[in-house]
Short mmCIF file of C-alpha atoms in Angstrom, two decimals:
data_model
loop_
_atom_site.label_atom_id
_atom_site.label_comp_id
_atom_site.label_asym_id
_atom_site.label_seq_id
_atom_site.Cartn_x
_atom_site.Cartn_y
_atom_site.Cartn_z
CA UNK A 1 0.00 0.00 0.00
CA UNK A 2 2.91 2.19 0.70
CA UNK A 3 3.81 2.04 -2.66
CA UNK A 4 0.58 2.40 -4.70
CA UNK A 5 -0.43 5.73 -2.73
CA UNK A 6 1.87 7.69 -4.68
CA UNK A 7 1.07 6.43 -7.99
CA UNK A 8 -2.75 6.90 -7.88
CA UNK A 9 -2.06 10.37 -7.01
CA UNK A 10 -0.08 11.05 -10.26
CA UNK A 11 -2.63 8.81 -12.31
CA UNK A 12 -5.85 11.53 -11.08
CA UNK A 13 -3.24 14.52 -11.90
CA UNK A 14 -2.84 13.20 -15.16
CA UNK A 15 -6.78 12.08 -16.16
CA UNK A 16 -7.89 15.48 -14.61
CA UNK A 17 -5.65 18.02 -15.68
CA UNK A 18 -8.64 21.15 -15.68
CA UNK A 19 -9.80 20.34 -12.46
CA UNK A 20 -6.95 20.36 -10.52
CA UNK A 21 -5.88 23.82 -11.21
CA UNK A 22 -3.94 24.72 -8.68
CA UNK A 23 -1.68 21.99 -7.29
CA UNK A 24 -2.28 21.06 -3.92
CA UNK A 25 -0.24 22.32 -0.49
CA UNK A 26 2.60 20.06 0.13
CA UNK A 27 2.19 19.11 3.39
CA UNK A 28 5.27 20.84 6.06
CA UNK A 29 8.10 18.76 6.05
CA UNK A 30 10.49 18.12 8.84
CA UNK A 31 13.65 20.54 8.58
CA UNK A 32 16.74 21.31 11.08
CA UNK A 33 16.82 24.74 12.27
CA UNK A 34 18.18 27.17 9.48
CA UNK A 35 19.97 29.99 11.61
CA UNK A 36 21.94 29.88 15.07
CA UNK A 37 18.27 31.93 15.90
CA UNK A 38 16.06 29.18 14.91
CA UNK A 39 17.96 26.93 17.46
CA UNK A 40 18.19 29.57 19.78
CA UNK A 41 14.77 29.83 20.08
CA UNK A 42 13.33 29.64 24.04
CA UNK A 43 10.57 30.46 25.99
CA UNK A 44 12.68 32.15 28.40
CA UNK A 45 11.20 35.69 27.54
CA UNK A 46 7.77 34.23 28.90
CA UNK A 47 9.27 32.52 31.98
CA UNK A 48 11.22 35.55 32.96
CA UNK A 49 8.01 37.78 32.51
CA UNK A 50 6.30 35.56 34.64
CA UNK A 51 8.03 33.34 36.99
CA UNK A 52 9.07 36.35 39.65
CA UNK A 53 5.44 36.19 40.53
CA UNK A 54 4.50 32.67 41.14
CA UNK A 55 5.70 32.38 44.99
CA UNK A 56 5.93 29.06 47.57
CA UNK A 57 2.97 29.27 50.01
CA UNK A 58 3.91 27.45 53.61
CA UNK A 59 1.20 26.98 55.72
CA UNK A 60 1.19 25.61 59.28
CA UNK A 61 -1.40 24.82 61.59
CA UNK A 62 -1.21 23.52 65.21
CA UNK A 63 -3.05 20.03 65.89
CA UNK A 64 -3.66 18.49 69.19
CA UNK A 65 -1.99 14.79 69.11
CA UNK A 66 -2.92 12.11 72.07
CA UNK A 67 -0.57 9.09 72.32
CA UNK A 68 -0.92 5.59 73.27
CA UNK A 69 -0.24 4.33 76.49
CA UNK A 70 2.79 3.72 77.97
CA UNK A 71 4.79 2.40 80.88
CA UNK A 72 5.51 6.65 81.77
CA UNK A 73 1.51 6.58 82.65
CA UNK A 74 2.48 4.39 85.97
CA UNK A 75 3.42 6.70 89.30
CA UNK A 76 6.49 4.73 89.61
CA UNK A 77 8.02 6.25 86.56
CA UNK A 78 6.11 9.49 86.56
CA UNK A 79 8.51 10.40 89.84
CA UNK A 80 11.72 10.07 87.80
CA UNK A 81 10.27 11.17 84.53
CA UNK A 82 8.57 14.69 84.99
CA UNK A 83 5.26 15.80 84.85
CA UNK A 84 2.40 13.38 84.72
CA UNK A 85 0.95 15.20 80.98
CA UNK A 86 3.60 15.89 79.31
CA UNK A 87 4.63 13.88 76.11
CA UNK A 88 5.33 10.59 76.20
CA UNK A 89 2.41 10.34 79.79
CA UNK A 90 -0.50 9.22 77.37
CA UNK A 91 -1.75 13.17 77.64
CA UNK A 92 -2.46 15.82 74.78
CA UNK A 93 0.75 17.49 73.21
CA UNK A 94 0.68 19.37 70.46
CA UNK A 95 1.76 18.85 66.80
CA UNK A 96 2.22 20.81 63.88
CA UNK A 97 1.56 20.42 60.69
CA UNK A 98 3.49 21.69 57.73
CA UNK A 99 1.95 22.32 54.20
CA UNK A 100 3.42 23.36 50.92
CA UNK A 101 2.20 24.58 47.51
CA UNK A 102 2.41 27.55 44.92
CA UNK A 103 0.75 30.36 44.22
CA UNK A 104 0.38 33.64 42.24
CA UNK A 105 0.51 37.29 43.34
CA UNK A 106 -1.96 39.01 40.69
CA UNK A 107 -1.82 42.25 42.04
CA UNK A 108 1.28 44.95 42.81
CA UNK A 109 -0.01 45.20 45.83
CA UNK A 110 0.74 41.74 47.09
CA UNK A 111 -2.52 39.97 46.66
CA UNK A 112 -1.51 36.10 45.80
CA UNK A 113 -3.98 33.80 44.07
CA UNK A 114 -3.62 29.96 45.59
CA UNK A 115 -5.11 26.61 46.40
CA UNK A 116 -7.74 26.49 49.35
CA UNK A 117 -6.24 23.03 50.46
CA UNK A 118 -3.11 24.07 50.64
CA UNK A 119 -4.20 27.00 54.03
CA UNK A 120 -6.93 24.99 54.55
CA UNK A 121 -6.64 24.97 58.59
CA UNK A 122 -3.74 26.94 58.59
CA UNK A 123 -2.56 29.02 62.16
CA UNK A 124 -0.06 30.82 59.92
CA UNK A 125 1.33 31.53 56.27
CA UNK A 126 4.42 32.07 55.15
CA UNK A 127 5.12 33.44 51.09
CA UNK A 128 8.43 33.16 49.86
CA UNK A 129 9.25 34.94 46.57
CA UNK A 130 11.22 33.38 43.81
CA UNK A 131 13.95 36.30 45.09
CA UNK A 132 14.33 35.06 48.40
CA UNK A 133 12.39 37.27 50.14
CA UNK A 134 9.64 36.55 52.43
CA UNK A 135 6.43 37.81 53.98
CA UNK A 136 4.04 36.47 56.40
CA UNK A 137 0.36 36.92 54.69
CA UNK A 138 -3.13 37.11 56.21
CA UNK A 139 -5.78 34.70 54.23
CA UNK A 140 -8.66 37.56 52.73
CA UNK A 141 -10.75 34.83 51.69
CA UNK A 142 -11.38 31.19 51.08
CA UNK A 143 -13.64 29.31 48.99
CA UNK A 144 -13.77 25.62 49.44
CA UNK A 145 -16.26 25.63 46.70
CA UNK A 146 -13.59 26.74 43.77
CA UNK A 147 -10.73 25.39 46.03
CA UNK A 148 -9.23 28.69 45.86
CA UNK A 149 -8.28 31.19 48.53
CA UNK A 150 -6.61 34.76 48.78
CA UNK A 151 -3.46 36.10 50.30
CA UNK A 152 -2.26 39.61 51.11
CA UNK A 153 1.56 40.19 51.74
CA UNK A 154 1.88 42.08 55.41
CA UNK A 155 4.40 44.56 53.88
CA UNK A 156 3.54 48.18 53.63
CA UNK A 157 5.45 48.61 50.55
CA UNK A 158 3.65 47.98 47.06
CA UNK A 159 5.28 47.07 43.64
CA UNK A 160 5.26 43.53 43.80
CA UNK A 161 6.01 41.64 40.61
CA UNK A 162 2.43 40.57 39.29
CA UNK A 163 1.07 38.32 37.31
CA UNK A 164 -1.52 39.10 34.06
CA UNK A 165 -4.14 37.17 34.20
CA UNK A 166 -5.65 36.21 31.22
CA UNK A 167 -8.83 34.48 29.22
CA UNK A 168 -9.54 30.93 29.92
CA UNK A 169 -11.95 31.34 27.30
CA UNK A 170 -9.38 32.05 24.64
CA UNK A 171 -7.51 28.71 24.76
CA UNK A 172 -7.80 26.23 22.45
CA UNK A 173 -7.04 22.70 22.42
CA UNK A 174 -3.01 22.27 21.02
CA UNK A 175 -2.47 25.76 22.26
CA UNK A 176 1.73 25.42 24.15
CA UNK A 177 1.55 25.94 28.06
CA UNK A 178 3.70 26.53 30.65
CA UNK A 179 3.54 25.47 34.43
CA UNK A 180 5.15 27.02 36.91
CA UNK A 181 5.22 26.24 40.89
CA UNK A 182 7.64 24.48 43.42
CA UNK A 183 7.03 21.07 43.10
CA UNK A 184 8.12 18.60 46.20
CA UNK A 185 9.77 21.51 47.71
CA UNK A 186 13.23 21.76 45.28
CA UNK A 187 12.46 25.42 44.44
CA UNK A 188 10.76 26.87 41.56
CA UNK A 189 10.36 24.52 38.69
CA UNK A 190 8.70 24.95 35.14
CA UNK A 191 7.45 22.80 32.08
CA UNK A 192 5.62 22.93 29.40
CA UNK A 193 3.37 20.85 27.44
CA UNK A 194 -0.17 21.37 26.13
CA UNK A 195 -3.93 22.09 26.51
CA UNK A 196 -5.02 18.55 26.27
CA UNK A 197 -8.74 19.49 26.81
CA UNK A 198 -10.97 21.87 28.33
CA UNK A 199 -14.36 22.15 30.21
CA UNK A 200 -13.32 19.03 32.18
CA UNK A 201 -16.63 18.39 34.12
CA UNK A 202 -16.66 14.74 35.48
CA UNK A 203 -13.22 15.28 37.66
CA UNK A 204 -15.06 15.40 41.01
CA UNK A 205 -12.57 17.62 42.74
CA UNK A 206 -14.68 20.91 43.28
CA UNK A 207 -18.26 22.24 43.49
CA UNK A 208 -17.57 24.05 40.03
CA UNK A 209 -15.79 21.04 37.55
CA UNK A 210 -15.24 23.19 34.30
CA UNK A 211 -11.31 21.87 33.90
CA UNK A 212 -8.37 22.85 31.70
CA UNK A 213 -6.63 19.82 30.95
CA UNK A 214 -2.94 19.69 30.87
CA UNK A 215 0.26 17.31 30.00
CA UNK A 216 2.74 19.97 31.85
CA UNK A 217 4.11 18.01 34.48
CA UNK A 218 2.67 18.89 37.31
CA UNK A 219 3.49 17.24 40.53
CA UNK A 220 2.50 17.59 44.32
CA UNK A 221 3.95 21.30 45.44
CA UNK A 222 2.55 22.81 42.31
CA UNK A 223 -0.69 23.01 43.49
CA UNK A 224 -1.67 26.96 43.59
CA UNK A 225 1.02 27.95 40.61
CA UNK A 226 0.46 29.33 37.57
CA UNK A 227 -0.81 27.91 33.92
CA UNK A 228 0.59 30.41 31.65
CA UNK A 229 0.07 30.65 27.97
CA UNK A 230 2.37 31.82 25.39
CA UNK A 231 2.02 35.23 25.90
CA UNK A 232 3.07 34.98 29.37
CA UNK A 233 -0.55 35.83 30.79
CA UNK A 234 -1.87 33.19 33.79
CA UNK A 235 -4.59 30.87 32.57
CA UNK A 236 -5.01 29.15 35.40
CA UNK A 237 -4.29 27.74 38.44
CA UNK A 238 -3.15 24.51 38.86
CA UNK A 239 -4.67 22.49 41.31
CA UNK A 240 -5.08 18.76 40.88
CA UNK A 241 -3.55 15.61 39.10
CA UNK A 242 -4.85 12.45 38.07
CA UNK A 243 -2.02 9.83 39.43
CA UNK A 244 -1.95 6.13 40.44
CA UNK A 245 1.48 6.83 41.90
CA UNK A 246 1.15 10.52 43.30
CA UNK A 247 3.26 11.72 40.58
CA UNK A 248 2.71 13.25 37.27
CA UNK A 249 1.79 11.20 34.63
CA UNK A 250 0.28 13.76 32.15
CA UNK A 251 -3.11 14.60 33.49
CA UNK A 252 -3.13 17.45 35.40
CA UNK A 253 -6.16 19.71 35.74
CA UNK A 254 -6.25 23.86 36.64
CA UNK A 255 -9.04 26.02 37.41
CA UNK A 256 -10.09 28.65 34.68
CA UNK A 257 -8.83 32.08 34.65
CA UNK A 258 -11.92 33.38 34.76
CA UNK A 259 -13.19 31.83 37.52
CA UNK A 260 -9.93 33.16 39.68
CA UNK A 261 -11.22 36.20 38.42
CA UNK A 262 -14.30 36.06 40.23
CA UNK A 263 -13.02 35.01 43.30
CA UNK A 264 -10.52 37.75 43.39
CA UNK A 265 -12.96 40.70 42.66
CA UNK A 266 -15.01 39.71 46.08
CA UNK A 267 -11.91 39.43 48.13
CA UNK A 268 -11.02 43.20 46.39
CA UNK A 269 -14.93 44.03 47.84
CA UNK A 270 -13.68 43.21 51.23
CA UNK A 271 -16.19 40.18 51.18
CA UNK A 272 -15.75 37.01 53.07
CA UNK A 273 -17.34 34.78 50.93
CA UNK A 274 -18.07 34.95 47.24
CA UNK A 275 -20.99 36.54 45.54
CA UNK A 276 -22.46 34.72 42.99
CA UNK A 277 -25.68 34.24 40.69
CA UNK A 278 -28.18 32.38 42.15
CA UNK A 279 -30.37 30.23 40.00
CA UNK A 280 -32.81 28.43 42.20
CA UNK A 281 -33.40 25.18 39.91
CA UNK A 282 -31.91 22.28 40.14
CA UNK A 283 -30.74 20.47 37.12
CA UNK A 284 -30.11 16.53 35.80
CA UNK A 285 -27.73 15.53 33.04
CA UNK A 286 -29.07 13.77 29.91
CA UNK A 287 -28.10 10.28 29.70
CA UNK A 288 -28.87 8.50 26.04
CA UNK A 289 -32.06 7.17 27.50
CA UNK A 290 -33.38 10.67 28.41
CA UNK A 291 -32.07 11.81 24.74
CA UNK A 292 -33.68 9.15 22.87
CA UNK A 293 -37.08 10.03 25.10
CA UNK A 294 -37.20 13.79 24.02
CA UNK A 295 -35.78 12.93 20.33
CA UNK A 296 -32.56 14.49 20.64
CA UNK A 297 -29.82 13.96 18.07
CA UNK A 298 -26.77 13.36 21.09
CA UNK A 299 -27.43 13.44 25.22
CA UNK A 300 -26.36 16.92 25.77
CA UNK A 301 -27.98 19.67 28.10
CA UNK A 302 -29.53 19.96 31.77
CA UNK A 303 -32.44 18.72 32.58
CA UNK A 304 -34.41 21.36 34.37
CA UNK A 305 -35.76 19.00 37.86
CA UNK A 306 -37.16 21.41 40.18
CA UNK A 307 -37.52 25.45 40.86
CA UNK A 308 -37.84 26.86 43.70
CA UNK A 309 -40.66 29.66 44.33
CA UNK A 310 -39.29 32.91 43.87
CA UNK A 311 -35.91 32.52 42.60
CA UNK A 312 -34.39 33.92 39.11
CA UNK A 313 -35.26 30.72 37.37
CA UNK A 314 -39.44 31.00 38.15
CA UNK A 315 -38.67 34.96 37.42
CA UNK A 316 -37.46 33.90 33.90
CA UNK A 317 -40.23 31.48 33.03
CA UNK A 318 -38.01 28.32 33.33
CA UNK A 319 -40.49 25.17 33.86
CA UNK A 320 -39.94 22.06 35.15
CA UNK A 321 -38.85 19.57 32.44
CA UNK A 322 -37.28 22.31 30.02
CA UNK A 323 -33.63 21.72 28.51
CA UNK A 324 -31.24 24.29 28.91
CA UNK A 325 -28.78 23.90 25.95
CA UNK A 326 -26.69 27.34 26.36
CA UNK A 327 -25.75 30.70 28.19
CA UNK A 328 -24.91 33.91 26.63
CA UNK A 329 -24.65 32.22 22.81
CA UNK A 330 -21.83 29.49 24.39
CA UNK A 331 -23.19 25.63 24.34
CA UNK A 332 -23.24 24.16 27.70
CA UNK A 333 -23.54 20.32 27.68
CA UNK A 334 -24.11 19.25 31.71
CA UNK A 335 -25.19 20.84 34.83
CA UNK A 336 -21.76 21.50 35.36
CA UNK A 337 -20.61 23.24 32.55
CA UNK A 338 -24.03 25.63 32.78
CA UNK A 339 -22.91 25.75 36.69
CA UNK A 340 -19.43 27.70 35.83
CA UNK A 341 -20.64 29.31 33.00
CA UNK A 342 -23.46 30.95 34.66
CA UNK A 343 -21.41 31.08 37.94
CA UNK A 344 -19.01 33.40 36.42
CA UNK A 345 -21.58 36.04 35.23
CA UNK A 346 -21.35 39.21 37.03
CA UNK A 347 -23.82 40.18 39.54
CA UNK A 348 -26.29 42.65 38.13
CA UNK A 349 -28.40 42.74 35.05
CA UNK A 350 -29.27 38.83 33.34
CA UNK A 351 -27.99 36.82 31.16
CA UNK A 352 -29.79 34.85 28.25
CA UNK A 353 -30.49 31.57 28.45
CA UNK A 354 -30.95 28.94 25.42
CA UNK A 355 -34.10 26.61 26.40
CA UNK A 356 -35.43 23.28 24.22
CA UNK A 357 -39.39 23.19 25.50
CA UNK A 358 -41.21 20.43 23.62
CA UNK A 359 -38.82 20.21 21.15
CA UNK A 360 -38.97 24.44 20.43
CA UNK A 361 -35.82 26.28 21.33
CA UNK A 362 -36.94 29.39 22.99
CA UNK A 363 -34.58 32.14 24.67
CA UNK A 364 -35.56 32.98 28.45
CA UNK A 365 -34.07 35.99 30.49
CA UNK A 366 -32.96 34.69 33.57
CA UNK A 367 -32.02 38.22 36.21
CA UNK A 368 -28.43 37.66 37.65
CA UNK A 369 -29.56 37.96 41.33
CA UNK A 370 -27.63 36.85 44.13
CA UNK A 371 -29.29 34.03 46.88
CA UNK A 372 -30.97 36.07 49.76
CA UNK A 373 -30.96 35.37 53.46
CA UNK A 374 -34.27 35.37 54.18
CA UNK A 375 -33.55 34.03 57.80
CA UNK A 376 -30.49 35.57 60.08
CA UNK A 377 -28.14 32.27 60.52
CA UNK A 378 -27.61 32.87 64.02
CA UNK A 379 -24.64 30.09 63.84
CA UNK A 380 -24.13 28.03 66.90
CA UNK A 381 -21.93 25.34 68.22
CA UNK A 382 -23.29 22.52 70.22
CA UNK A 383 -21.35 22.32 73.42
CA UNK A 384 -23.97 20.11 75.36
CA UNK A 385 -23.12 16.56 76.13
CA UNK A 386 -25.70 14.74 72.92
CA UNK A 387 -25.00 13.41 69.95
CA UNK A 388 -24.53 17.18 68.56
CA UNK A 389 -21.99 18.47 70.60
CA UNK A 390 -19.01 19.38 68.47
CA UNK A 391 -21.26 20.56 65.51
CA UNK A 392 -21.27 24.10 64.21
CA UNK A 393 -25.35 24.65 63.17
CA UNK A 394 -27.20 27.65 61.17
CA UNK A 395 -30.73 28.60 60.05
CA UNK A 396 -31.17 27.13 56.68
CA UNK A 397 -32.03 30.12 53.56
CA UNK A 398 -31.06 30.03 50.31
CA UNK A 399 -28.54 31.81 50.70
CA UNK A 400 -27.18 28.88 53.15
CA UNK A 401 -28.75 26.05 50.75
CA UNK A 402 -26.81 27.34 47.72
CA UNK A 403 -23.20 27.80 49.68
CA UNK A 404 -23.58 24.14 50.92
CA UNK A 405 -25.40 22.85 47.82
CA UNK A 406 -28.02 20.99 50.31
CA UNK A 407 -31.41 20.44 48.93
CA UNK A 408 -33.99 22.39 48.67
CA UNK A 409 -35.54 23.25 52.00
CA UNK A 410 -37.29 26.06 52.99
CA UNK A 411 -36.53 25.81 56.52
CA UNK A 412 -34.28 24.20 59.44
CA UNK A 413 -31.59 23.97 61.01
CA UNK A 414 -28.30 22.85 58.77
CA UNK A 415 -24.81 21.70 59.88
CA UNK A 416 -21.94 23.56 58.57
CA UNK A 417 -19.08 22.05 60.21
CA UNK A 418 -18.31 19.35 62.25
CA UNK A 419 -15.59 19.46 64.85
CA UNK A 420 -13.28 16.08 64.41
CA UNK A 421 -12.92 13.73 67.14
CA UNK A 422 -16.29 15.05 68.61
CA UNK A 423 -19.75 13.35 69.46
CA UNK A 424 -21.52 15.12 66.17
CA UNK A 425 -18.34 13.38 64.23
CA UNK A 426 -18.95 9.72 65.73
CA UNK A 427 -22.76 10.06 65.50
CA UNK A 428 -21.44 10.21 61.40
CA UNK A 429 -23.18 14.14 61.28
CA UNK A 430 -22.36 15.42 58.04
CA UNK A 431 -21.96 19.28 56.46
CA UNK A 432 -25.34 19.58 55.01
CA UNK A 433 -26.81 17.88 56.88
CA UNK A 434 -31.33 19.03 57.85
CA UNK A 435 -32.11 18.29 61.40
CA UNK A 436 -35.79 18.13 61.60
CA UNK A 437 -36.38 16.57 65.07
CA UNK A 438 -35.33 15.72 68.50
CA UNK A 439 -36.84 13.78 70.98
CA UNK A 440 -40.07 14.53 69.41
CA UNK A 441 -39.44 18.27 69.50
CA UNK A 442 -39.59 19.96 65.68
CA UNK A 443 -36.19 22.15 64.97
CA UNK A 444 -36.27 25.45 63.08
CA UNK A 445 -34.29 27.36 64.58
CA UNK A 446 -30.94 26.44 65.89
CA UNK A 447 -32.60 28.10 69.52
CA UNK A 448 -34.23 24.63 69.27
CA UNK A 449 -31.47 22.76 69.27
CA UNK A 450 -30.17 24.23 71.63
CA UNK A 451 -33.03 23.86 74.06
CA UNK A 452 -33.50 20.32 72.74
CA UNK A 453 -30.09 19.21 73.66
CA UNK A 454 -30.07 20.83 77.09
CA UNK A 455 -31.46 18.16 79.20
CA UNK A 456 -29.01 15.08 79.12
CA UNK A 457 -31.16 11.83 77.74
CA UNK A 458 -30.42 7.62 77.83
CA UNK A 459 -31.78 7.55 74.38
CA UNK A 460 -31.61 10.00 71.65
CA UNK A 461 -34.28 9.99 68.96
CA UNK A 462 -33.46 12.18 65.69
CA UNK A 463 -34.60 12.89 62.18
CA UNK A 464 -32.36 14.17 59.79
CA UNK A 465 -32.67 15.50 56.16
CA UNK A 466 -29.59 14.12 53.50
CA UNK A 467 -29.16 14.12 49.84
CA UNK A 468 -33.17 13.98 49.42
CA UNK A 469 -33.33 11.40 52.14
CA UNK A 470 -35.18 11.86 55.23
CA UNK A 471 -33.45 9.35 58.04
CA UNK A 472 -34.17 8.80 61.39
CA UNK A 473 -32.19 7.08 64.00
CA UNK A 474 -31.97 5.73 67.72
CA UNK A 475 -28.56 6.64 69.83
CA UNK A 476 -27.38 6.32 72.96
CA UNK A 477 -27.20 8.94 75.49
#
């Protein structure tokens, strides 16, 4: 066959000579560099623009560790030995723990873009520029929900070296990519590959999966560091690897630019928490069976499942069973990739939304409204002796529903943390978590809790509200 290729192609040249006018592009061929430029060609100029501002982050937190027992626990030993709780007697000491990743200073200023895992917890953080220098920071903001947090420098002094960030939105499968971080701790490292893929949705790392996909090494250290693109601009953030043996093997994932961008502007805002559009529907991915039901050509879209009274989506018109196929004139093909797309709209005004209802596309309106707190959250921790104690509680709103992605309740008490090694966190409580009852007593408010876990009890009776689920359960007092 190798052979015979070539010879049909002259044999149609020759039978056809008007048609093929003009002869056909020879496809590039392989060459050695011409000039001592061609082989000096680098992309030095874009690390050197870039790398000052991509910074180690060390975080450190202090943990309370209890040992085993030991022969130091008997008074015999304790009299030669010192004090009957101090290490080594079976008591409390403490530990701490050390963390290290990357991250990004976007602004002159000394604002610094990284992972939320890697301060997640953290008493203290350290930044360490690729100069030497370093500053302690204070954390602005965190959002478990991106995995992304904020850092300001304490340093009175501005001019910083700073990042660009760019548009996720502009990259294109093929396009070169650098990444740059500290990976493992030798100091500030970078490769380069490509954009394998993007809008990566079924990764399962964060609330908002919209991926780019990477074959830059990327290895444990670079999480928080910079994706940068060949003009030098950050496009995004690096933050997870796919790995059976913890190092890289080509599949790397980093959060979109423009999602960083939206976390950023609400720490600039002075906000603890990031505002975003609410939508107040929840939404179902089309499998093939769901596509062949409504007579679709491929399983793409979301599944509009429920709306809440109230919220943007009944505002707009959206109706139950309606299939959103787009926002703003960009295809969305899950819940997930409508999620960040829609997620990353600024507050204010509305955004159009692309709609398949009984099988006519139609273009809603949907107002880009942020989730109100219709009840105050009065936030509590249980400190009494019940199968609660150790849990951090608040009024449920949805404002609360749509930070913790719970379902859809209009009222109750929700958990929001859970303290480890406490009763709430060996009765299996979960973030998310609806408490409806106790003892027989109905829970609104997290008052109500309170007063229902006053009074010690032998046997605890309570109803809880998970992932659609309504469970109830007998425990020990």
């Amino acid at each position: 066959m190798q052979r015979i290729a070539p010879f049909l192609a002259g044999c149609l040249l020759l039978i056809l000579p008007a048609v093929a006018q003009t002869p056909p592009p020879l496809a590039a061929q392989p060459r050695v560099p011409a000039s001592r430029a061609e082989i000096g060609l680098s992309f030095a100029p874009i690390v050197a623009k870039t790398a000052p501002a991509i910074v180690n982050v060390y975080a450190m937190r202090t943990v309370q560790a209890r040992r085993g027992p030991s022969l130091l626990e008997d008074p015999f030993f304790r009299r030669f030995f010192g004090a009957p709780n101090g290490p080594g007697f079976g008591g409390p000491s403490e530990r701490i723990q050390r963390a290290l990743g990357s991250g990004v200073i976007v602004d002159a200023s000394g604002l610094v873009v990284t992972n939320n895992h890697v301060i997640d917890g953290a008493d203290e953080v350290r930044v360490s520029l690729s100069d030497k220098r370093e500053f302690d920071a204070d954390i602005l903001l965190r959002d478990p929900r991106t995995d992304l947090a904020v850092l300001k420098l304490r340093d009175g002094k501005a001019g910083f070296p700073a990042a660009q960030l760019g548009s996720s939105d502009d990259l294109q499968v093929g396009d070169i990519v650098l990444a740059i971080g500290n990976p493992f701790g030798v100091g500030q490292t970078v490769t380069q590959g490509i954009v394998s893929a993007l809008a990566r949705t079924q990764v399962g790392i964060t609330d908002y999966q919209f991926f780019i996909q990477t074959d830059a090494a990327i290895n444990p250290g670079n999480s928080g560091g910079a994706l940068v693109d060949g003009a030098g601009r950050v496009v995004g953030i690096n933050t997870a690897i796919f790995s059976r043996s913890g190092g890289s093997q080509g599949i790397g994932f980093a959060i979109p630019a423009d999602m960083v961008r939206v976390v950023l502007e609400s720490a600039l805002t002075g906000g603890k928490s990031v505002r975003r559009p609410w939508l107040g529907a929840s939404l179902q991915s089309v499998t093939a069976d769901i596509a062949e039901g409504l007579d679709l050509p491929r399983p793409v879209g979301s599944l509009v499942q429920s709306i809440r009274p109230g919220s943007p989506a009944e505002k707009s018109g959206l109706k139950v069973g309606d299939l959103i196929t787009g926002i703003a004139g960009q295809e969305t093909d899950d819940p997930d990739a409508f999620g960040y797309r829609f997620a990353t709209r600024p507050i204010g005004g509305s955004v159009e939304v692309s709609v398949i209802r009984q099988g006519k596309p139609l273009t809603l309106t949907i107002p880009l409204l942020t989730a109100p707190e219709t009840t105050p959250r009065e936030e509590v921790t249980v400190s009494t002796r019940s199968p609660f104690g150790g849990a951090t509680v608040v009024n449920l709103s949805p404002a609360v529903a749509e930070e913790l992605r719970t379902v859809e309740a209009d009222s109750g008490v929700v958990v929001t943390a859970v303290a480890e090694g406490s009763p709430a966190d060996a009765t299996n409580l979960r973030v998310g978590d609806v408490i409806r009852e106790v003892n027989g007593l109905p829970i609104t408010r997290t008052a109500d809790l309170v007063r229902a876990t006053t009074t010690p009890s032998r046997v605890w009776r309570i109803t809880l509200q998970r992932g659609g689920r309504t469970l109830t359960a007998m425990l020990p007092g």
